[in-house]
């Protein structure tokens, strides 16, 4: 019995000696495995098969009123080179009863917001369109369009133009007379990074990802970039509590201290300025707009673009738009000569604001066709 007890004690002591280093080795192995998993880069999405696609992103009120023109445009294109996304009013469905073009069937976003002019909801809708289009890895160019936009050329020319350029097209400039910047935006948005421009942008994929990934700048815009003064001057009583301002009862004048800000004219431009991306941009828009030249102060305050009607869409009118080859930015003493991959090209591929009859006239006269000049150098 004493011998057996002695042997058991010896084995127990041996087990205790081995247990410590064995436990250490097991713990080390587990730690290394965990660190390996944590440090492993996320799996890259599989490369898209086929050619790069252009995502056409329509920001509309409900339906697509000019769907007949876009139907002709897409029908003459390569279906493997484009995709269509539509942000419309919540609950609206694009089907055979609401659009005559199969290219728009079911293309509305499953989630949308109620958009109001001059509010951050416009920017939120744009971000939803970019986010939806980024789900398709084949989408490499992203064109933001309104429900009154029309193409000025055929699909082949527009596709070649967009894919040829390694840059995004973002109208962006410093407006020295602009008083929309709110000091409360600092430090997230420094004043020297504040930019202005057209909301109708065309982006490369990496820049679309920057917009979708942003949280901080958007939050500041929601709090401090609001349309207040103009709505009041136009007789639209703002919700003071909602906008964070205090208006006296029966107050007819708006304090000059309030900052009247239109988010969609500043957000993308300012975000890219903050991110140091301006050298990666063609600082101009591809969408032509004729702004209100009325002498009526109330009409100028509304600051809406002129609408093209049937009689203002003659071949001569369209040719004038197509012949524009530079844009002057007087505030920056800058002339932007329109180029694509180092080649001189027309400045505009799209135009707005077109009525139904104007779009019909454009289709009838065959103005949406191949350009007469300007060859592009494409590097795929």
mmCIF file of C-alpha atoms in Angstrom:
data_model
loop_
_atom_site.group_PDB
_atom_site.id
_atom_site.type_symbol
_atom_site.label_atom_id
_atom_site.label_comp_id
_atom_site.label_asym_id
_atom_site.label_seq_id
_atom_site.Cartn_x
_atom_site.Cartn_y
_atom_site.Cartn_z
ATOM 1 C CA UNK A 1 0.000 0.000 0.000
ATOM 2 C CA UNK A 2 2.737 2.584 0.801
ATOM 3 C CA UNK A 3 4.369 1.836 -2.564
ATOM 4 C CA UNK A 4 1.124 2.412 -4.482
ATOM 5 C CA UNK A 5 0.471 5.648 -2.624
ATOM 6 C CA UNK A 6 3.986 6.820 -3.382
ATOM 7 C CA UNK A 7 3.527 6.088 -7.080
ATOM 8 C CA UNK A 8 0.211 7.944 -7.173
ATOM 9 C CA UNK A 9 1.790 10.977 -5.478
ATOM 10 C CA UNK A 10 4.637 10.936 -8.007
ATOM 11 C CA UNK A 11 2.259 10.798 -10.944
ATOM 12 C CA UNK A 12 0.211 13.662 -9.437
ATOM 13 C CA UNK A 13 3.345 15.786 -9.005
ATOM 14 C CA UNK A 14 4.340 15.041 -12.623
ATOM 15 C CA UNK A 15 0.886 16.014 -13.886
ATOM 16 C CA UNK A 16 1.062 19.266 -11.963
ATOM 17 C CA UNK A 17 4.492 20.042 -13.447
ATOM 18 C CA UNK A 18 3.228 19.370 -16.981
ATOM 19 C CA UNK A 19 -0.100 21.135 -16.509
ATOM 20 C CA UNK A 20 1.343 24.645 -16.253
ATOM 21 C CA UNK A 21 3.399 24.640 -19.483
ATOM 22 C CA UNK A 22 0.667 22.740 -21.322
ATOM 23 C CA UNK A 23 -1.940 25.285 -20.267
ATOM 24 C CA UNK A 24 0.390 28.071 -21.325
ATOM 25 C CA UNK A 25 0.889 26.498 -24.769
ATOM 26 C CA UNK A 26 -2.863 26.037 -25.249
ATOM 27 C CA UNK A 27 -3.538 29.627 -24.182
ATOM 28 C CA UNK A 28 -0.817 30.913 -26.509
ATOM 29 C CA UNK A 29 -2.208 28.932 -29.434
ATOM 30 C CA UNK A 30 -5.707 30.276 -28.793
ATOM 31 C CA UNK A 31 -4.392 33.829 -28.522
ATOM 32 C CA UNK A 32 -2.452 33.549 -31.775
ATOM 33 C CA UNK A 33 -5.492 32.134 -33.540
ATOM 34 C CA UNK A 34 -7.665 34.962 -32.257
ATOM 35 C CA UNK A 35 -5.150 37.606 -33.289
ATOM 36 C CA UNK A 36 -4.894 36.027 -36.712
ATOM 37 C CA UNK A 37 -8.653 36.202 -37.175
ATOM 38 C CA UNK A 38 -8.881 39.774 -35.922
ATOM 39 C CA UNK A 39 -5.982 40.940 -38.061
ATOM 40 C CA UNK A 40 -7.170 39.269 -41.239
ATOM 41 C CA UNK A 41 -8.329 41.805 -43.837
ATOM 42 C CA UNK A 42 -11.974 41.576 -44.900
ATOM 43 C CA UNK A 43 -12.578 39.458 -47.931
ATOM 44 C CA UNK A 44 -12.575 41.586 -51.069
ATOM 45 C CA UNK A 45 -15.707 41.397 -53.187
ATOM 46 C CA UNK A 46 -15.300 39.150 -56.204
ATOM 47 C CA UNK A 47 -14.348 41.030 -59.356
ATOM 48 C CA UNK A 48 -17.300 41.896 -61.545
ATOM 49 C CA UNK A 49 -17.561 39.932 -64.731
ATOM 50 C CA UNK A 50 -17.936 41.885 -67.925
ATOM 51 C CA UNK A 51 -17.494 45.585 -68.675
ATOM 52 C CA UNK A 52 -17.786 48.461 -66.227
ATOM 53 C CA UNK A 53 -21.340 49.705 -65.823
ATOM 54 C CA UNK A 54 -22.714 53.222 -65.477
ATOM 55 C CA UNK A 55 -25.378 53.542 -62.775
ATOM 56 C CA UNK A 56 -28.070 56.068 -63.685
ATOM 57 C CA UNK A 57 -29.540 57.373 -60.421
ATOM 58 C CA UNK A 58 -32.892 59.133 -60.773
ATOM 59 C CA UNK A 59 -34.066 61.399 -57.964
ATOM 60 C CA UNK A 60 -37.783 61.872 -58.706
ATOM 61 C CA UNK A 61 -40.971 62.948 -56.954
ATOM 62 C CA UNK A 62 -43.003 59.900 -57.932
ATOM 63 C CA UNK A 63 -42.807 58.475 -61.451
ATOM 64 C CA UNK A 64 -40.346 59.211 -64.248
ATOM 65 C CA UNK A 65 -42.205 61.708 -66.471
ATOM 66 C CA UNK A 66 -39.641 61.550 -69.288
ATOM 67 C CA UNK A 67 -39.388 57.740 -69.287
ATOM 68 C CA UNK A 68 -40.210 57.590 -73.025
ATOM 69 C CA UNK A 69 -37.052 59.537 -73.875
ATOM 70 C CA UNK A 70 -34.862 57.510 -71.534
ATOM 71 C CA UNK A 71 -36.418 54.323 -72.935
ATOM 72 C CA UNK A 72 -35.136 55.261 -76.390
ATOM 73 C CA UNK A 73 -31.755 56.125 -74.878
ATOM 74 C CA UNK A 74 -31.365 52.803 -73.033
ATOM 75 C CA UNK A 75 -32.807 50.781 -75.910
ATOM 76 C CA UNK A 76 -29.930 51.949 -78.109
ATOM 77 C CA UNK A 77 -27.367 51.026 -75.479
ATOM 78 C CA UNK A 78 -25.759 47.836 -74.263
ATOM 79 C CA UNK A 79 -27.770 46.409 -71.348
ATOM 80 C CA UNK A 80 -24.593 44.971 -69.866
ATOM 81 C CA UNK A 81 -23.142 48.455 -69.495
ATOM 82 C CA UNK A 82 -25.727 50.274 -67.417
ATOM 83 C CA UNK A 83 -28.049 49.940 -64.441
ATOM 84 C CA UNK A 84 -31.002 52.052 -63.289
ATOM 85 C CA UNK A 85 -32.006 53.128 -59.768
ATOM 86 C CA UNK A 86 -34.883 55.408 -58.782
ATOM 87 C CA UNK A 87 -35.581 57.183 -55.498
ATOM 88 C CA UNK A 88 -39.247 58.152 -55.419
ATOM 89 C CA UNK A 89 -41.816 59.015 -52.768
ATOM 90 C CA UNK A 90 -42.250 56.309 -50.109
ATOM 91 C CA UNK A 91 -44.711 53.657 -51.228
ATOM 92 C CA UNK A 92 -44.530 54.450 -54.939
ATOM 93 C CA UNK A 93 -44.058 51.463 -57.276
ATOM 94 C CA UNK A 94 -42.702 51.514 -60.808
ATOM 95 C CA UNK A 95 -44.590 48.925 -62.863
ATOM 96 C CA UNK A 96 -46.638 48.695 -66.062
ATOM 97 C CA UNK A 97 -49.263 51.024 -64.614
ATOM 98 C CA UNK A 98 -46.833 53.815 -63.667
ATOM 99 C CA UNK A 99 -44.191 53.710 -66.428
ATOM 100 C CA UNK A 100 -44.181 52.781 -70.075
ATOM 101 C CA UNK A 101 -40.534 51.727 -70.044
ATOM 102 C CA UNK A 102 -39.432 48.257 -68.903
ATOM 103 C CA UNK A 103 -36.057 49.745 -67.951
ATOM 104 C CA UNK A 104 -37.777 51.317 -64.922
ATOM 105 C CA UNK A 105 -39.902 48.353 -63.807
ATOM 106 C CA UNK A 106 -39.223 47.706 -60.136
ATOM 107 C CA UNK A 107 -36.180 49.975 -60.117
ATOM 108 C CA UNK A 108 -37.340 52.161 -57.217
ATOM 109 C CA UNK A 109 -35.480 51.765 -53.925
ATOM 110 C CA UNK A 110 -37.154 49.546 -51.346
ATOM 111 C CA UNK A 111 -36.481 52.245 -48.749
ATOM 112 C CA UNK A 112 -36.914 55.951 -49.385
ATOM 113 C CA UNK A 113 -37.543 59.243 -47.590
ATOM 114 C CA UNK A 114 -39.974 62.066 -48.195
ATOM 115 C CA UNK A 115 -37.842 64.718 -49.872
ATOM 116 C CA UNK A 116 -38.362 68.445 -49.351
ATOM 117 C CA UNK A 117 -36.548 71.158 -51.285
ATOM 118 C CA UNK A 118 -33.961 72.981 -49.215
ATOM 119 C CA UNK A 119 -33.740 70.279 -46.543
ATOM 120 C CA UNK A 120 -31.216 67.571 -45.698
ATOM 121 C CA UNK A 121 -33.689 64.912 -46.893
ATOM 122 C CA UNK A 122 -32.501 65.690 -50.428
ATOM 123 C CA UNK A 123 -28.962 64.670 -49.482
ATOM 124 C CA UNK A 124 -30.232 61.597 -47.645
ATOM 125 C CA UNK A 125 -32.089 60.467 -50.779
ATOM 126 C CA UNK A 126 -28.936 60.919 -52.857
ATOM 127 C CA UNK A 127 -26.927 58.834 -50.397
ATOM 128 C CA UNK A 128 -29.543 56.070 -50.572
ATOM 129 C CA UNK A 129 -29.183 55.956 -54.357
ATOM 130 C CA UNK A 130 -25.393 55.720 -54.146
ATOM 131 C CA UNK A 131 -25.616 53.029 -51.466
ATOM 132 C CA UNK A 132 -28.017 50.921 -53.536
ATOM 133 C CA UNK A 133 -25.885 51.216 -56.675
ATOM 134 C CA UNK A 134 -22.696 50.285 -54.793
ATOM 135 C CA UNK A 135 -24.199 46.851 -54.097
ATOM 136 C CA UNK A 136 -23.390 45.938 -57.707
ATOM 137 C CA UNK A 137 -19.601 45.720 -58.008
ATOM 138 C CA UNK A 138 -19.836 46.192 -61.774
ATOM 139 C CA UNK A 139 -21.089 49.770 -61.282
ATOM 140 C CA UNK A 140 -18.042 51.999 -61.709
ATOM 141 C CA UNK A 141 -19.620 55.364 -62.615
ATOM 142 C CA UNK A 142 -22.590 56.942 -60.841
ATOM 143 C CA UNK A 143 -24.685 59.653 -62.526
ATOM 144 C CA UNK A 144 -27.172 61.598 -60.392
ATOM 145 C CA UNK A 145 -30.186 62.814 -62.413
ATOM 146 C CA UNK A 146 -33.458 64.629 -61.734
ATOM 147 C CA UNK A 147 -36.884 63.748 -63.137
ATOM 148 C CA UNK A 148 -36.517 66.574 -65.676
ATOM 149 C CA UNK A 149 -33.059 65.617 -66.981
ATOM 150 C CA UNK A 150 -32.503 64.519 -70.589
ATOM 151 C CA UNK A 151 -29.453 63.041 -72.338
ATOM 152 C CA UNK A 152 -27.950 65.212 -75.072
ATOM 153 C CA UNK A 153 -26.136 62.363 -76.839
ATOM 154 C CA UNK A 154 -26.678 58.689 -77.506
ATOM 155 C CA UNK A 155 -25.733 55.979 -75.033
ATOM 156 C CA UNK A 156 -22.490 54.990 -76.732
ATOM 157 C CA UNK A 157 -21.021 58.482 -76.608
ATOM 158 C CA UNK A 158 -22.070 59.151 -73.001
ATOM 159 C CA UNK A 159 -20.775 55.778 -71.819
ATOM 160 C CA UNK A 160 -17.413 56.300 -73.533
ATOM 161 C CA UNK A 161 -17.115 59.830 -72.139
ATOM 162 C CA UNK A 162 -17.768 58.704 -68.552
ATOM 163 C CA UNK A 163 -15.642 55.563 -68.518
ATOM 164 C CA UNK A 164 -12.738 57.370 -70.208
ATOM 165 C CA UNK A 165 -12.290 59.753 -67.290
ATOM 166 C CA UNK A 166 -10.558 58.560 -64.083
ATOM 167 C CA UNK A 167 -12.058 61.553 -62.256
ATOM 168 C CA UNK A 168 -15.441 62.471 -60.827
ATOM 169 C CA UNK A 169 -17.349 65.441 -62.245
ATOM 170 C CA UNK A 170 -18.345 67.704 -59.353
ATOM 171 C CA UNK A 171 -19.209 71.373 -59.768
ATOM 172 C CA UNK A 172 -17.313 72.921 -56.846
ATOM 173 C CA UNK A 173 -16.177 76.441 -56.108
ATOM 174 C CA UNK A 174 -15.609 78.991 -53.352
ATOM 175 C CA UNK A 175 -18.326 81.654 -53.324
ATOM 176 C CA UNK A 176 -16.773 84.650 -51.589
ATOM 177 C CA UNK A 177 -20.138 86.415 -51.372
ATOM 178 C CA UNK A 178 -21.885 83.388 -49.900
ATOM 179 C CA UNK A 179 -23.263 83.761 -46.364
ATOM 180 C CA UNK A 180 -24.570 80.245 -45.956
ATOM 181 C CA UNK A 181 -21.708 78.996 -43.809
ATOM 182 C CA UNK A 182 -22.701 78.740 -40.157
ATOM 183 C CA UNK A 183 -19.813 79.136 -37.667
ATOM 184 C CA UNK A 184 -21.454 76.432 -35.544
ATOM 185 C CA UNK A 185 -20.342 73.941 -38.212
ATOM 186 C CA UNK A 186 -16.768 74.276 -36.971
ATOM 187 C CA UNK A 187 -14.589 72.360 -36.240
ATOM 188 C CA UNK A 188 -16.070 69.447 -38.234
ATOM 189 C CA UNK A 189 -16.473 71.753 -41.245
ATOM 190 C CA UNK A 190 -13.804 74.494 -41.287
ATOM 191 C CA UNK A 191 -14.822 77.639 -43.150
ATOM 192 C CA UNK A 192 -11.935 77.325 -45.612
ATOM 193 C CA UNK A 193 -13.300 73.906 -46.676
ATOM 194 C CA UNK A 194 -16.825 75.205 -47.358
ATOM 195 C CA UNK A 195 -17.761 74.775 -51.034
ATOM 196 C CA UNK A 196 -20.747 75.395 -53.278
ATOM 197 C CA UNK A 197 -21.947 73.879 -56.552
ATOM 198 C CA UNK A 198 -24.547 71.915 -58.481
ATOM 199 C CA UNK A 199 -25.986 68.812 -56.826
ATOM 200 C CA UNK A 200 -25.963 66.937 -60.155
ATOM 201 C CA UNK A 201 -22.688 65.051 -59.843
ATOM 202 C CA UNK A 202 -21.095 62.108 -61.633
ATOM 203 C CA UNK A 203 -18.785 60.026 -59.454
ATOM 204 C CA UNK A 204 -16.231 57.272 -59.733
ATOM 205 C CA UNK A 205 -16.841 54.329 -57.411
ATOM 206 C CA UNK A 206 -14.326 55.327 -54.721
ATOM 207 C CA UNK A 207 -15.935 58.744 -54.310
ATOM 208 C CA UNK A 208 -19.421 57.250 -54.095
ATOM 209 C CA UNK A 209 -18.101 55.083 -51.254
ATOM 210 C CA UNK A 210 -16.825 58.203 -49.459
ATOM 211 C CA UNK A 211 -20.312 59.728 -49.526
ATOM 212 C CA UNK A 212 -22.046 56.582 -48.289
ATOM 213 C CA UNK A 213 -19.441 56.101 -45.556
ATOM 214 C CA UNK A 214 -19.718 59.646 -44.196
ATOM 215 C CA UNK A 215 -21.466 60.185 -40.877
ATOM 216 C CA UNK A 216 -19.870 63.238 -39.236
ATOM 217 C CA UNK A 217 -20.253 65.857 -41.973
ATOM 218 C CA UNK A 218 -23.819 64.793 -42.714
ATOM 219 C CA UNK A 219 -24.782 65.175 -39.057
ATOM 220 C CA UNK A 220 -23.465 68.749 -39.037
ATOM 221 C CA UNK A 221 -25.449 69.524 -42.191
ATOM 222 C CA UNK A 222 -28.607 68.187 -40.577
ATOM 223 C CA UNK A 223 -28.153 70.496 -37.602
ATOM 224 C CA UNK A 224 -26.816 73.682 -39.185
ATOM 225 C CA UNK A 225 -27.630 73.780 -42.926
ATOM 226 C CA UNK A 226 -31.334 74.584 -43.276
ATOM 227 C CA UNK A 227 -33.552 76.590 -45.620
ATOM 228 C CA UNK A 228 -35.214 79.156 -43.351
ATOM 229 C CA UNK A 229 -34.893 82.711 -44.610
ATOM 230 C CA UNK A 230 -36.003 82.092 -48.199
ATOM 231 C CA UNK A 231 -39.071 80.126 -47.133
ATOM 232 C CA UNK A 232 -40.059 82.975 -44.836
ATOM 233 C CA UNK A 233 -39.573 85.622 -47.522
ATOM 234 C CA UNK A 234 -41.652 83.544 -49.916
ATOM 235 C CA UNK A 235 -44.473 83.428 -47.403
ATOM 236 C CA UNK A 236 -43.873 79.895 -46.183
ATOM 237 C CA UNK A 237 -43.916 79.985 -42.422
ATOM 238 C CA UNK A 238 -41.084 77.826 -41.091
ATOM 239 C CA UNK A 239 -41.415 75.657 -38.031
ATOM 240 C CA UNK A 240 -39.176 77.659 -35.700
ATOM 241 C CA UNK A 241 -38.816 74.907 -33.121
ATOM 242 C CA UNK A 242 -37.944 72.370 -35.801
ATOM 243 C CA UNK A 243 -35.271 74.597 -37.351
ATOM 244 C CA UNK A 244 -33.788 75.705 -34.064
ATOM 245 C CA UNK A 245 -34.539 79.420 -34.521
ATOM 246 C CA UNK A 246 -36.738 81.773 -32.541
ATOM 247 C CA UNK A 247 -39.122 83.974 -34.533
ATOM 248 C CA UNK A 248 -41.158 86.673 -32.803
ATOM 249 C CA UNK A 249 -44.902 86.697 -33.296
ATOM 250 C CA UNK A 250 -46.004 88.633 -36.381
ATOM 251 C CA UNK A 251 -42.369 89.119 -37.316
ATOM 252 C CA UNK A 252 -42.260 90.216 -40.976
ATOM 253 C CA UNK A 253 -38.528 90.434 -41.363
ATOM 254 C CA UNK A 254 -36.020 87.712 -40.830
ATOM 255 C CA UNK A 255 -32.920 88.483 -38.838
ATOM 256 C CA UNK A 256 -29.826 88.833 -40.986
ATOM 257 C CA UNK A 257 -28.028 86.714 -38.426
ATOM 258 C CA UNK A 258 -29.866 83.598 -39.571
ATOM 259 C CA UNK A 259 -28.072 81.420 -42.121
ATOM 260 C CA UNK A 260 -30.100 80.350 -45.134
ATOM 261 C CA UNK A 261 -28.473 77.139 -46.382
ATOM 262 C CA UNK A 262 -29.385 74.646 -49.127
ATOM 263 C CA UNK A 263 -27.737 71.305 -48.212
ATOM 264 C CA UNK A 264 -27.673 69.708 -51.678
ATOM 265 C CA UNK A 265 -25.690 72.652 -53.093
ATOM 266 C CA UNK A 266 -22.897 72.223 -50.556
ATOM 267 C CA UNK A 267 -22.728 68.715 -49.109
ATOM 268 C CA UNK A 268 -20.778 66.687 -51.693
ATOM 269 C CA UNK A 269 -18.483 69.591 -52.552
ATOM 270 C CA UNK A 270 -17.670 70.355 -48.918
ATOM 271 C CA UNK A 271 -17.218 66.689 -47.982
ATOM 272 C CA UNK A 272 -14.717 66.147 -50.806
ATOM 273 C CA UNK A 273 -12.901 69.352 -49.844
ATOM 274 C CA UNK A 274 -12.551 68.134 -46.249
ATOM 275 C CA UNK A 275 -11.354 64.713 -47.443
ATOM 276 C CA UNK A 276 -8.692 66.298 -49.675
ATOM 277 C CA UNK A 277 -10.180 64.902 -52.896
ATOM 278 C CA UNK A 278 -10.417 68.067 -54.999
ATOM 279 C CA UNK A 279 -7.404 67.108 -57.134
ATOM 280 C CA UNK A 280 -9.314 63.974 -58.128
ATOM 281 C CA UNK A 281 -12.210 65.970 -59.566
ATOM 282 C CA UNK A 282 -13.154 67.656 -62.807
ATOM 283 C CA UNK A 283 -14.645 70.619 -60.980
ATOM 284 C CA UNK A 284 -17.704 71.026 -63.191
ATOM 285 C CA UNK A 285 -21.086 69.404 -63.659
ATOM 286 C CA UNK A 286 -22.102 67.419 -66.744
ATOM 287 C CA UNK A 287 -25.697 68.673 -66.487
ATOM 288 C CA UNK A 288 -26.601 71.957 -68.162
ATOM 289 C CA UNK A 289 -28.998 74.296 -66.347
ATOM 290 C CA UNK A 290 -30.339 77.677 -67.429
ATOM 291 C CA UNK A 291 -30.921 79.711 -64.286
ATOM 292 C CA UNK A 292 -33.717 82.203 -63.727
ATOM 293 C CA UNK A 293 -32.713 85.632 -65.058
ATOM 294 C CA UNK A 294 -35.914 87.344 -63.947
ATOM 295 C CA UNK A 295 -35.691 90.880 -62.533
ATOM 296 C CA UNK A 296 -38.543 90.079 -60.140
ATOM 297 C CA UNK A 297 -36.926 89.840 -56.663
ATOM 298 C CA UNK A 298 -39.416 87.217 -55.490
ATOM 299 C CA UNK A 299 -38.786 85.039 -58.537
ATOM 300 C CA UNK A 300 -35.022 85.399 -58.178
ATOM 301 C CA UNK A 301 -35.299 84.455 -54.510
ATOM 302 C CA UNK A 302 -36.971 81.191 -55.533
ATOM 303 C CA UNK A 303 -33.792 80.480 -57.505
ATOM 304 C CA UNK A 304 -35.238 77.759 -59.689
ATOM 305 C CA UNK A 305 -33.894 76.881 -63.142
ATOM 306 C CA UNK A 306 -35.728 77.905 -66.293
ATOM 307 C CA UNK A 307 -37.859 75.177 -67.867
ATOM 308 C CA UNK A 308 -37.310 74.179 -71.475
ATOM 309 C CA UNK A 309 -40.535 74.025 -73.472
ATOM 310 C CA UNK A 310 -41.310 72.770 -76.981
ATOM 311 C CA UNK A 311 -40.358 76.025 -78.715
ATOM 312 C CA UNK A 312 -37.024 76.363 -76.884
ATOM 313 C CA UNK A 313 -35.721 72.920 -77.854
ATOM 314 C CA UNK A 314 -35.098 73.510 -81.538
ATOM 315 C CA UNK A 315 -31.958 71.968 -83.077
ATOM 316 C CA UNK A 316 -30.359 75.420 -82.859
ATOM 317 C CA UNK A 317 -30.999 75.671 -79.105
ATOM 318 C CA UNK A 318 -29.608 72.194 -78.467
ATOM 319 C CA UNK A 319 -26.579 72.843 -80.674
ATOM 320 C CA UNK A 320 -25.732 75.913 -78.607
ATOM 321 C CA UNK A 321 -25.671 73.814 -75.421
ATOM 322 C CA UNK A 322 -23.575 71.107 -77.100
ATOM 323 C CA UNK A 323 -21.061 73.672 -78.351
ATOM 324 C CA UNK A 324 -20.149 74.923 -74.859
ATOM 325 C CA UNK A 325 -16.527 73.963 -74.188
ATOM 326 C CA UNK A 326 -15.685 75.914 -71.035
ATOM 327 C CA UNK A 327 -17.232 77.228 -67.828
ATOM 328 C CA UNK A 328 -16.274 80.491 -66.088
ATOM 329 C CA UNK A 329 -16.108 80.619 -62.290
ATOM 330 C CA UNK A 330 -15.956 84.348 -61.636
ATOM 331 C CA UNK A 331 -15.628 84.002 -57.858
ATOM 332 C CA UNK A 332 -12.386 82.039 -58.262
ATOM 333 C CA UNK A 333 -11.202 83.818 -61.419
ATOM 334 C CA UNK A 334 -11.101 80.350 -62.940
ATOM 335 C CA UNK A 335 -12.013 79.081 -66.390
ATOM 336 C CA UNK A 336 -12.667 75.366 -66.550
ATOM 337 C CA UNK A 337 -11.878 74.111 -70.060
ATOM 338 C CA UNK A 338 -13.813 70.912 -70.459
ATOM 339 C CA UNK A 339 -11.657 67.846 -70.914
ATOM 340 C CA UNK A 340 -12.026 64.100 -70.621
ATOM 341 C CA UNK A 341 -8.840 62.126 -70.088
ATOM 342 C CA UNK A 342 -6.838 65.040 -71.502
ATOM 343 C CA UNK A 343 -8.997 65.451 -74.616
ATOM 344 C CA UNK A 344 -11.138 68.544 -75.260
ATOM 345 C CA UNK A 345 -14.826 67.639 -75.178
ATOM 346 C CA UNK A 346 -18.237 69.323 -74.897
ATOM 347 C CA UNK A 347 -18.962 70.336 -71.315
ATOM 348 C CA UNK A 348 -22.433 68.852 -70.988
ATOM 349 C CA UNK A 349 -23.870 65.370 -71.505
ATOM 350 C CA UNK A 350 -27.265 66.098 -69.930
ATOM 351 C CA UNK A 351 -29.582 69.072 -69.536
ATOM 352 C CA UNK A 352 -32.498 70.128 -67.366
ATOM 353 C CA UNK A 353 -35.217 71.290 -66.785
ATOM 354 C CA UNK A 354 -37.252 69.773 -69.666
ATOM 355 C CA UNK A 355 -41.027 69.614 -69.922
ATOM 356 C CA UNK A 356 -42.819 66.623 -71.473
ATOM 357 C CA UNK A 357 -43.344 68.498 -74.751
ATOM 358 C CA UNK A 358 -39.710 69.644 -74.849
ATOM 359 C CA UNK A 359 -38.478 66.087 -74.356
ATOM 360 C CA UNK A 360 -40.839 64.886 -77.074
ATOM 361 C CA UNK A 361 -39.465 67.543 -79.434
ATOM 362 C CA UNK A 362 -35.926 66.440 -78.614
ATOM 363 C CA UNK A 363 -36.830 62.858 -79.484
ATOM 364 C CA UNK A 364 -38.650 63.815 -82.693
ATOM 365 C CA UNK A 365 -35.802 65.851 -84.111
ATOM 366 C CA UNK A 366 -33.211 63.168 -83.368
ATOM 367 C CA UNK A 367 -31.109 65.553 -81.287
ATOM 368 C CA UNK A 368 -30.188 62.723 -78.939
ATOM 369 C CA UNK A 369 -27.676 61.223 -81.293
ATOM 370 C CA UNK A 370 -23.960 60.830 -81.939
ATOM 371 C CA UNK A 371 -21.857 63.991 -81.720
ATOM 372 C CA UNK A 372 -20.524 65.582 -84.885
ATOM 373 C CA UNK A 373 -17.039 65.981 -83.449
ATOM 374 C CA UNK A 374 -14.867 65.402 -80.389
ATOM 375 C CA UNK A 375 -13.226 61.997 -80.422
ATOM 376 C CA UNK A 376 -12.431 60.501 -77.035
ATOM 377 C CA UNK A 377 -9.281 58.700 -76.014
ATOM 378 C CA UNK A 378 -10.371 55.754 -73.884
ATOM 379 C CA UNK A 379 -8.021 53.897 -71.533
ATOM 380 C CA UNK A 380 -9.768 50.816 -70.198
#
